[in-house]
PDB file of C-alpha atoms and ligand atoms in Angstrom:
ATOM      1  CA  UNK A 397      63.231 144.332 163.811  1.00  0.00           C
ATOM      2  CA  UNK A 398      61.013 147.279 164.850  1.00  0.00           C
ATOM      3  CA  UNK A 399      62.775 150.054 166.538  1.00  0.00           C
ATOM      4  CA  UNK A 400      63.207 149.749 170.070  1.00  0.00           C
ATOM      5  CA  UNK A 401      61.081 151.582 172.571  1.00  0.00           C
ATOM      6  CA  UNK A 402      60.777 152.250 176.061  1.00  0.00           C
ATOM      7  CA  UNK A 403      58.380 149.036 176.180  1.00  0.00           C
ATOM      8  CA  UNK A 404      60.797 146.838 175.166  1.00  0.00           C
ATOM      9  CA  UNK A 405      63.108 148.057 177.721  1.00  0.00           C
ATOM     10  CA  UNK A 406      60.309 147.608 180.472  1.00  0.00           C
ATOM     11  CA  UNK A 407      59.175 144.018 178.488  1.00  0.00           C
ATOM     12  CA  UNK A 408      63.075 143.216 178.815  1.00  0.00           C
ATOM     13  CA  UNK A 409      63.776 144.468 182.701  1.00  0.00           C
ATOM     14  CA  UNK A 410      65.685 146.951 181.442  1.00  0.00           C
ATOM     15  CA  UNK A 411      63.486 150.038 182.465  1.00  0.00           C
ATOM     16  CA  UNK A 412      61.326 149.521 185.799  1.00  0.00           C
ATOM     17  CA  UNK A 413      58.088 149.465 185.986  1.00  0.00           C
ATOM     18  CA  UNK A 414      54.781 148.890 188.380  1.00  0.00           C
ATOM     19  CA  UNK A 415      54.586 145.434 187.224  1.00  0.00           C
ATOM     20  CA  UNK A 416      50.814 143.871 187.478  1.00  0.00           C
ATOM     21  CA  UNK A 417      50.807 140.794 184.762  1.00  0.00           C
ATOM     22  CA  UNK A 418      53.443 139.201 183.581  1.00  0.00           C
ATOM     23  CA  UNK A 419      54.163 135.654 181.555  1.00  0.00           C
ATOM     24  CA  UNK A 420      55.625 134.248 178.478  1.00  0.00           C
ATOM     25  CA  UNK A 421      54.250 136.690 175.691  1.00  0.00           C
ATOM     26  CA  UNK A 422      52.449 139.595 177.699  1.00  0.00           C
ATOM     27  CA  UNK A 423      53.735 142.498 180.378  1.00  0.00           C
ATOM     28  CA  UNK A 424      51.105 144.669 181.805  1.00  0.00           C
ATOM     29  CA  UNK A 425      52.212 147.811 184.072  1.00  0.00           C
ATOM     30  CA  UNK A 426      50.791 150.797 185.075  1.00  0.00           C
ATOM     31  CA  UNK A 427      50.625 153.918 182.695  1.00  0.00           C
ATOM     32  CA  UNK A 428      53.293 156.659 184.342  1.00  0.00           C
ATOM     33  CA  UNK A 429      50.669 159.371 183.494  1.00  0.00           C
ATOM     34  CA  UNK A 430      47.282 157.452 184.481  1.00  0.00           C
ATOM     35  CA  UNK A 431      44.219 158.993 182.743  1.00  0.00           C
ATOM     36  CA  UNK A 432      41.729 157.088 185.024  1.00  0.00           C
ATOM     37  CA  UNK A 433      41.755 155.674 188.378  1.00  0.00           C
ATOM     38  CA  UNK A 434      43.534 152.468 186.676  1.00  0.00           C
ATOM     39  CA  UNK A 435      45.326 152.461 183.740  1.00  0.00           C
ATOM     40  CA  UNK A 436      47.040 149.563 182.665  1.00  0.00           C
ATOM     41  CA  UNK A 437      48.758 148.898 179.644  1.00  0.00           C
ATOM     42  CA  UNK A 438      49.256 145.467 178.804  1.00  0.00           C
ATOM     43  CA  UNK A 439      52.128 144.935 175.605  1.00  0.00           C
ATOM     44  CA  UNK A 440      52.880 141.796 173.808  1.00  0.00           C
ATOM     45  CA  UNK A 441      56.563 141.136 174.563  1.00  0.00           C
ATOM     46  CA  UNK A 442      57.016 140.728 170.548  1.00  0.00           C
ATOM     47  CA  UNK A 443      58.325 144.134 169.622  1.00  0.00           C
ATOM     48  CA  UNK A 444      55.333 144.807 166.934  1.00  0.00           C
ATOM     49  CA  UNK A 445      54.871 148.463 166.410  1.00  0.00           C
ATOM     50  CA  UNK A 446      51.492 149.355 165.529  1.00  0.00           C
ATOM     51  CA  UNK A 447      48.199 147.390 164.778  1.00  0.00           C
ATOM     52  CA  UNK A 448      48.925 147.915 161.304  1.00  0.00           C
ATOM     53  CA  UNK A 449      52.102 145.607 161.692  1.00  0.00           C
ATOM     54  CA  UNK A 450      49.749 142.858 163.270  1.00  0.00           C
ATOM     55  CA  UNK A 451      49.627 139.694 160.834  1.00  0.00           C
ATOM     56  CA  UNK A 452      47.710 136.281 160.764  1.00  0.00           C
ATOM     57  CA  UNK A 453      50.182 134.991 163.047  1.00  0.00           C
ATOM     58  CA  UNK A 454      49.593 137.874 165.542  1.00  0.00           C
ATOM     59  CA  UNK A 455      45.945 136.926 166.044  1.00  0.00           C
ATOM     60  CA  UNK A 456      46.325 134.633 169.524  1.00  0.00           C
ATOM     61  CA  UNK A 457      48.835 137.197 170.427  1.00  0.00           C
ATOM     62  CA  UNK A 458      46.358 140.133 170.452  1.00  0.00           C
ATOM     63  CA  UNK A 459      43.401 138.204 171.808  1.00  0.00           C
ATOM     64  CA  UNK A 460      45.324 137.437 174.953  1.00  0.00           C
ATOM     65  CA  UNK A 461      46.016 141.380 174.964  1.00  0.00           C
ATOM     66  CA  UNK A 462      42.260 141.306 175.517  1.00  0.00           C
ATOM     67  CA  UNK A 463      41.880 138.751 178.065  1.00  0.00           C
ATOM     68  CA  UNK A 464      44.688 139.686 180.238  1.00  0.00           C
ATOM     69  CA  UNK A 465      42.600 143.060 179.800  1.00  0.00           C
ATOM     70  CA  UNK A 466      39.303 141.682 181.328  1.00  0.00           C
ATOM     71  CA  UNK A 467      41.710 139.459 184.149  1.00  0.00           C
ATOM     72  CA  UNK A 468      43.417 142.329 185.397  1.00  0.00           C
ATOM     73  CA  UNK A 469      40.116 144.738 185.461  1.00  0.00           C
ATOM     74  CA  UNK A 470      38.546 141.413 187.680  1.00  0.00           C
ATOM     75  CA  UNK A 471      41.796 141.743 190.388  1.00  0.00           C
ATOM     76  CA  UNK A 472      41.303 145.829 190.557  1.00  0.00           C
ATOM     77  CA  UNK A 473      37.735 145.633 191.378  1.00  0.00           C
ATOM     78  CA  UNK A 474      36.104 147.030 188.830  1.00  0.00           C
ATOM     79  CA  UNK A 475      35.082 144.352 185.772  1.00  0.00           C
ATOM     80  CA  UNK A 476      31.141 144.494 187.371  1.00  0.00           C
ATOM     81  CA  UNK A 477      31.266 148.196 187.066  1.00  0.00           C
ATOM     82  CA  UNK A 478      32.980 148.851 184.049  1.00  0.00           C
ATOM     83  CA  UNK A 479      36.011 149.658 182.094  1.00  0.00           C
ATOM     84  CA  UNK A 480      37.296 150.980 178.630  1.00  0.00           C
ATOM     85  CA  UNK A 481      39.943 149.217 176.402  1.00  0.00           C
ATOM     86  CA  UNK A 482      42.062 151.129 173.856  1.00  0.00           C
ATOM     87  CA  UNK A 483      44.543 150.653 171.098  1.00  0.00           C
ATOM     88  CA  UNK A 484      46.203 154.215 169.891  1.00  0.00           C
ATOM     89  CA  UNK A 485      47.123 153.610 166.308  1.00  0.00           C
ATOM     90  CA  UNK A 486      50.055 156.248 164.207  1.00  0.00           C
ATOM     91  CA  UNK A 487      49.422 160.237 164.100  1.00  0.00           C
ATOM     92  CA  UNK A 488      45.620 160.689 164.046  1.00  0.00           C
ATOM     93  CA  UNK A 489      45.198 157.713 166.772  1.00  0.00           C
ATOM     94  CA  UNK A 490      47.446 159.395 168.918  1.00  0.00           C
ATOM     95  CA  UNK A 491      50.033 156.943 169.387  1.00  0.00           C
ATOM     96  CA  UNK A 492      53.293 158.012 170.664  1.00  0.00           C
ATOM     97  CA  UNK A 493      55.295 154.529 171.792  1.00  0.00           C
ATOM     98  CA  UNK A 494      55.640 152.687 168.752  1.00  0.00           C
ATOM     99  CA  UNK A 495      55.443 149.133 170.193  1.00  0.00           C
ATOM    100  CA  UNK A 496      51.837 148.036 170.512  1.00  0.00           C
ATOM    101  CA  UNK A 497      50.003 148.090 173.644  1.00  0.00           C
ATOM    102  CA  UNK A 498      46.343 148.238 174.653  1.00  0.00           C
ATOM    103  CA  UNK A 499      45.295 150.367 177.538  1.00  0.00           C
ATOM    104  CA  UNK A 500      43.131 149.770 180.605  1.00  0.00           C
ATOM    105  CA  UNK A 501      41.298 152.323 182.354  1.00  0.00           C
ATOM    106  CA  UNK A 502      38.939 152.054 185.092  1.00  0.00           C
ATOM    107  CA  UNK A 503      37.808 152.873 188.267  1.00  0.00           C
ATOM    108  CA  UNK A 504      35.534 155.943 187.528  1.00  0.00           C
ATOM    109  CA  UNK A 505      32.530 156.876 184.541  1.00  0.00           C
ATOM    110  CA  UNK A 506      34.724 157.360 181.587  1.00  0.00           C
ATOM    111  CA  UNK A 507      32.909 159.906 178.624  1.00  0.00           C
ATOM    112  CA  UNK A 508      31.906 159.033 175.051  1.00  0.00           C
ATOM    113  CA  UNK A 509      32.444 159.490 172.611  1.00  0.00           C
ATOM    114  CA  UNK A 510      36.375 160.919 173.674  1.00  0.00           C
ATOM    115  CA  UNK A 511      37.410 163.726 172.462  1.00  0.00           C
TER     116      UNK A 511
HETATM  117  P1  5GP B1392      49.968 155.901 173.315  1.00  0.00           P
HETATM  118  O1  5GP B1392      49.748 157.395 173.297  1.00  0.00           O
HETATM  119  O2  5GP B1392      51.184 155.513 172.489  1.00  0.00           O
HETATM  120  O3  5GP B1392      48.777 155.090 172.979  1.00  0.00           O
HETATM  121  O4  5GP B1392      50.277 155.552 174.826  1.00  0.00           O
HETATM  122  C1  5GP B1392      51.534 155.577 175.384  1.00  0.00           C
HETATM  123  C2  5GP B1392      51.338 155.593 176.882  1.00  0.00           C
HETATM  124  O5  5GP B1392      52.571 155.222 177.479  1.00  0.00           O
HETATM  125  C3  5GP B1392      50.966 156.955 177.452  1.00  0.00           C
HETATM  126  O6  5GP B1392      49.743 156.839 178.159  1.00  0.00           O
HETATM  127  C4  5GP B1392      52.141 157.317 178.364  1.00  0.00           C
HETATM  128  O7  5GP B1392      51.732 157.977 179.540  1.00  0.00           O
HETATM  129  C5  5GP B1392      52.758 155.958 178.661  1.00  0.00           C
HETATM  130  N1  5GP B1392      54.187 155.952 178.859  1.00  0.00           N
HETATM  131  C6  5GP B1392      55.136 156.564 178.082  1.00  0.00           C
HETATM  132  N2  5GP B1392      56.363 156.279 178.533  1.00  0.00           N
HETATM  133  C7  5GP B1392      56.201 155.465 179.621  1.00  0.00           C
HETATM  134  C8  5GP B1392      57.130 154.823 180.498  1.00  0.00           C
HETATM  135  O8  5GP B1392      58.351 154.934 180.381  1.00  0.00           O
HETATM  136  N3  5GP B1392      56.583 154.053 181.493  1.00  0.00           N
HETATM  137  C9  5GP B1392      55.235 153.890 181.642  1.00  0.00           C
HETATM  138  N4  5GP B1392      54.817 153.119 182.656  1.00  0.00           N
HETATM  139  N5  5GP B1392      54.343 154.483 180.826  1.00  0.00           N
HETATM  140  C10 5GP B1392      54.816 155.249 179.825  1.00  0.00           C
END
């Protein structure tokens, strides 16, 4: 079992959050320091720490990251327009919660490549 993380708290109710998705295997919530407009993360409730910890069996898991990705850009208005999706892996990605998560951001002209 991966250490536990503030995302686990928020994927167990045990840590609030601004709640926008939520079912079985995914939470998504809004980031507390937004870098965009929107930003979204959306976590697998499976406590897996990094995309290097991702297996086989993890493959559905993360592809629903995706689409709940592309379903919550449609209900915040800005799919048509535009969006960037991001996974933060260890020290050089700049990942600081070790439970894996994929960002949303929308809602303005975001640059490339970042920085
Ligand atoms: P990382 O740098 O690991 O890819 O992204 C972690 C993200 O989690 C950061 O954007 C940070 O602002 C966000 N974050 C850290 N702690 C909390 C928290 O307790 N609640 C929420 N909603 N976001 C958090």
């Amino acid at each position: 079992m991966p250490e536990d993380t503030v995302f686990g708290k928020i994927a167990r109710g045990e840590l609030p959050a601004d709640i926008v998705y939520a079912d079985d295997d995914l939470v998504a919530f809004r980031d507390l320091s937004p870098q965009a407009p929107t930003h979204v993360l959306v976590i697998p409730r499976k406590p897996i720490a990094t995309l290097n910890d991702a297996g086989p069996e993890d493959a559905e898991l993360i592809g629903r990251l995706f689409l709940a990705a592309a379903k919550i850009a449609q209900q915040e208005g800005f799919a048509e327009d535009g969006y960037r999706t991001v996974v933060n892996c260890n020290a050089n990605g700049g990942q600081t919660v070790f439970h894996l998560h994929l960002h949303l951001l929308g809602g303005r002209p975001l640059h490339w490549p970042p920085g």
